[in-house]
Amino acid sequence: LMLKVTNKSDKTLNFRASMNAEDTHGKEICGMTGEEHGPVAPNQSIILYGGFWDEKPYYYGHINYQFYATDTDHKSANSDLKVEVAKNKGFGYDIKATNIGTKKIYYPSVDVFLFKDGKVIYEHETLMEPDDADGLQPGESITKSFQSDDYDDVELSYTSSYDK
């Protein structure tokens, strides 16, 4: 289950999402967890998502998906992180992230959703490892590759931070 959320306010926000579900017998399905994403800059979008199944298998009769937004004084680095997806010379695609700001960016990660024949292929890339002390310097780029068939459309969601 995926939910695209856009920050339409003039403040940087954190988002937290939670889900719960019932199967067709009215039995609550366990293992639903919350996801927290942020900070999200004004006019930026993120994709909140969760995966779950019932091994019976049952069909889901009802799903509750709730999300909450909280103000933060933590400025988002997302507006200084330019992210692009392009076909590479091999059999896949490159995710290129560039720091177009004036401060170091730490922990950039990207969720890529590829659409092909009505199906969604999900790819998550942590562009820099959490222990990378240098971060992404102003003007610096980093590229990660992944394999996938040709796609009809693509959607990106990314997060990054100015703080370690």
CSV table of C-alpha atoms in Angstrom, one decimal:
chain,number,residue,atom,x,y,z
A,1,LEU,CA,0.0,0.0,0.0
A,2,MET,CA,1.5,3.3,-1.0
A,3,LEU,CA,0.4,6.9,-0.2
A,4,LYS,CA,1.9,9.9,-1.8
A,5,VAL,CA,1.9,12.9,0.5
A,6,THR,CA,2.8,16.5,-0.5
A,7,ASN,CA,3.7,19.2,2.1
A,8,LYS,CA,1.5,22.1,1.0
A,9,SER,CA,2.4,24.2,4.1
A,10,ASP,CA,5.1,26.9,4.4
A,11,LYS,CA,6.8,24.9,7.1
A,12,THR,CA,9.1,21.9,7.1
A,13,LEU,CA,7.2,18.9,8.4
A,14,ASN,CA,7.8,15.3,9.6
A,15,PHE,CA,5.3,12.7,8.6
A,16,ARG,CA,4.4,9.6,10.4
A,17,ALA,CA,2.1,6.9,9.0
A,18,SER,CA,0.4,3.9,10.5
A,19,MET,CA,-1.8,1.2,9.2
A,20,ASN,CA,-4.1,-1.5,10.5
A,21,ALA,CA,-6.2,-4.0,8.6
A,22,GLU,CA,-8.9,-6.6,9.0
A,23,ASP,CA,-9.4,-9.7,6.9
A,24,THR,CA,-12.7,-10.6,5.4
A,25,HIS,CA,-13.6,-12.5,8.7
A,26,GLY,CA,-13.2,-9.3,10.7
A,27,LYS,CA,-10.0,-10.6,12.3
A,28,GLU,CA,-7.3,-7.8,12.8
A,29,ILE,CA,-4.1,-8.5,11.0
A,30,CYS,CA,-1.0,-8.2,13.2
A,31,GLY,CA,2.4,-6.8,12.3
A,32,MET,CA,1.3,-3.4,11.0
A,33,THR,CA,4.0,-0.9,11.8
A,34,GLY,CA,4.5,2.8,11.6
A,35,GLU,CA,6.8,4.7,9.3
A,36,GLU,CA,8.3,8.1,10.0
A,37,HIS,CA,9.7,10.3,7.2
A,38,GLY,CA,11.1,13.8,7.4
A,39,PRO,CA,12.0,16.5,7.3
A,40,VAL,CA,9.9,17.3,4.2
A,41,ALA,CA,10.4,20.7,2.7
A,42,PRO,CA,7.4,22.9,1.6
A,43,ASN,CA,6.1,21.7,-1.8
A,44,GLN,CA,8.0,18.4,-1.6
A,45,SER,CA,6.4,15.0,-1.8
A,46,ILE,CA,7.2,11.7,-0.2
A,47,ILE,CA,5.7,8.3,-0.6
A,48,LEU,CA,4.6,6.5,2.6
A,49,TYR,CA,4.3,2.7,2.1
A,50,GLY,CA,3.7,-0.5,3.9
A,51,GLY,CA,3.6,-4.1,2.9
A,52,PHE,CA,1.6,-6.9,4.6
A,53,TRP,CA,0.0,-10.2,3.9
A,54,ASP,CA,-2.1,-12.8,5.5
A,55,GLU,CA,-0.8,-16.3,4.9
A,56,LYS,CA,-4.2,-18.0,5.0
A,57,PRO,CA,-4.7,-16.4,2.4
A,58,TYR,CA,-7.6,-14.1,3.1
A,59,TYR,CA,-8.7,-11.0,1.4
A,60,TYR,CA,-8.6,-7.7,3.3
A,61,GLY,CA,-12.0,-6.4,4.3
A,62,HIS,CA,-10.9,-3.1,5.7
A,63,ILE,CA,-7.7,-1.1,5.9
A,64,ASN,CA,-7.1,2.0,8.0
A,65,TYR,CA,-4.2,4.2,6.9
A,66,GLN,CA,-3.5,7.3,9.0
A,67,PHE,CA,-0.8,9.8,8.8
A,68,TYR,CA,0.3,12.7,11.0
A,69,ALA,CA,2.3,15.8,10.3
A,70,THR,CA,4.4,17.7,12.9
A,71,ASP,CA,6.2,20.9,12.5
A,72,THR,CA,10.0,20.9,12.7
A,73,ASP,CA,12.6,23.6,12.9
A,74,HIS,CA,15.0,21.2,11.1
A,75,LYS,CA,15.4,22.6,7.6
A,76,SER,CA,15.0,20.0,4.9
A,77,ALA,CA,18.0,19.3,2.7
A,78,ASN,CA,15.7,17.9,0.0
A,79,SER,CA,15.4,21.2,-1.8
A,80,ASP,CA,19.2,21.1,-2.2
A,81,LEU,CA,19.3,17.5,-3.4
A,82,LYS,CA,18.7,17.1,-7.2
A,83,VAL,CA,17.7,13.5,-8.0
A,84,GLU,CA,17.5,12.0,-11.5
A,85,VAL,CA,16.8,8.6,-12.9
A,86,ALA,CA,18.3,7.7,-16.3
A,87,LYS,CA,18.8,4.6,-18.4
A,88,ASN,CA,22.4,3.4,-18.2
A,89,LYS,CA,24.5,1.7,-20.9
A,90,GLY,CA,23.8,-1.7,-19.3
A,91,PHE,CA,20.5,-3.4,-18.5
A,92,GLY,CA,19.3,-1.0,-15.9
A,93,TYR,CA,19.0,2.5,-14.6
A,94,ASP,CA,21.1,5.0,-12.7
A,95,ILE,CA,20.0,7.2,-9.8
A,96,LYS,CA,22.1,10.3,-9.7
A,97,ALA,CA,21.9,12.7,-6.8
A,98,THR,CA,23.7,16.1,-6.8
A,99,ASN,CA,24.1,18.5,-3.9
A,100,ILE,CA,23.1,21.8,-5.5
A,101,GLY,CA,23.2,23.7,-2.1
A,102,THR,CA,26.0,25.3,-0.1
A,103,LYS,CA,26.1,22.8,2.9
A,104,LYS,CA,27.0,19.1,3.3
A,105,ILE,CA,24.1,16.7,2.8
A,106,TYR,CA,24.0,13.5,4.9
A,107,TYR,CA,22.1,10.3,4.4
A,108,PRO,CA,20.5,10.8,1.0
A,109,SER,CA,18.2,7.9,0.2
A,110,VAL,CA,15.8,7.4,-2.7
A,111,ASP,CA,12.6,5.4,-3.2
A,112,VAL,CA,12.0,4.7,-6.9
A,113,PHE,CA,8.7,3.4,-8.1
A,114,LEU,CA,8.8,2.1,-11.6
A,115,PHE,CA,5.5,1.6,-13.4
A,116,LYS,CA,5.3,-1.2,-16.1
A,117,ASP,CA,2.1,-2.6,-17.6
A,118,GLY,CA,0.0,-1.4,-14.7
A,119,LYS,CA,2.4,-3.0,-12.1
A,120,VAL,CA,4.7,-1.1,-9.7
A,121,ILE,CA,8.3,-2.2,-9.2
A,122,TYR,CA,9.8,-0.8,-6.1
A,123,GLU,CA,13.5,0.0,-5.6
A,124,HIS,CA,15.1,1.6,-2.5
A,125,GLU,CA,18.6,3.0,-2.6
A,126,THR,CA,20.5,4.4,0.3
A,127,LEU,CA,22.8,6.6,-1.7
A,128,MET,CA,25.4,7.1,1.0
A,129,GLU,CA,25.9,4.8,4.0
A,130,PRO,CA,25.1,6.3,7.5
A,131,ASP,CA,28.7,6.1,8.6
A,132,ASP,CA,30.0,8.2,5.7
A,133,ALA,CA,31.5,11.1,7.7
A,134,ASP,CA,32.1,13.3,4.6
A,135,GLY,CA,28.5,13.5,3.5
A,136,LEU,CA,27.7,14.8,0.0
A,137,GLN,CA,29.7,18.0,-0.5
A,138,PRO,CA,28.3,21.1,-2.3
A,139,GLY,CA,28.5,20.4,-6.0
A,140,GLU,CA,29.3,16.7,-5.5
A,141,SER,CA,27.3,13.9,-7.2
A,142,ILE,CA,26.8,10.3,-6.4
A,143,THR,CA,25.4,7.6,-8.7
A,144,LYS,CA,23.9,4.2,-7.9
A,145,SER,CA,22.7,1.7,-10.5
A,146,PHE,CA,19.9,-0.9,-10.4
A,147,GLN,CA,18.6,-3.4,-12.8
A,148,SER,CA,15.0,-3.3,-14.2
A,149,ASP,CA,13.1,-3.8,-17.4
A,150,ASP,CA,11.9,-0.8,-19.4
A,151,TYR,CA,9.4,1.2,-17.5
A,152,ASP,CA,6.3,3.2,-18.6
A,153,ASP,CA,6.7,5.8,-15.8
A,154,VAL,CA,8.7,6.5,-12.7
A,155,GLU,CA,8.1,8.3,-9.4
A,156,LEU,CA,10.8,9.4,-7.0
A,157,SER,CA,10.6,10.0,-3.3
A,158,TYR,CA,13.8,11.0,-1.4
A,159,THR,CA,15.0,12.2,2.0
A,160,SER,CA,18.2,13.8,3.2
A,161,SER,CA,19.5,15.8,6.1
A,162,TYR,CA,22.0,18.5,6.8
A,163,ASP,CA,22.7,16.9,10.2
A,164,LYS,CA,24.7,13.8,11.0
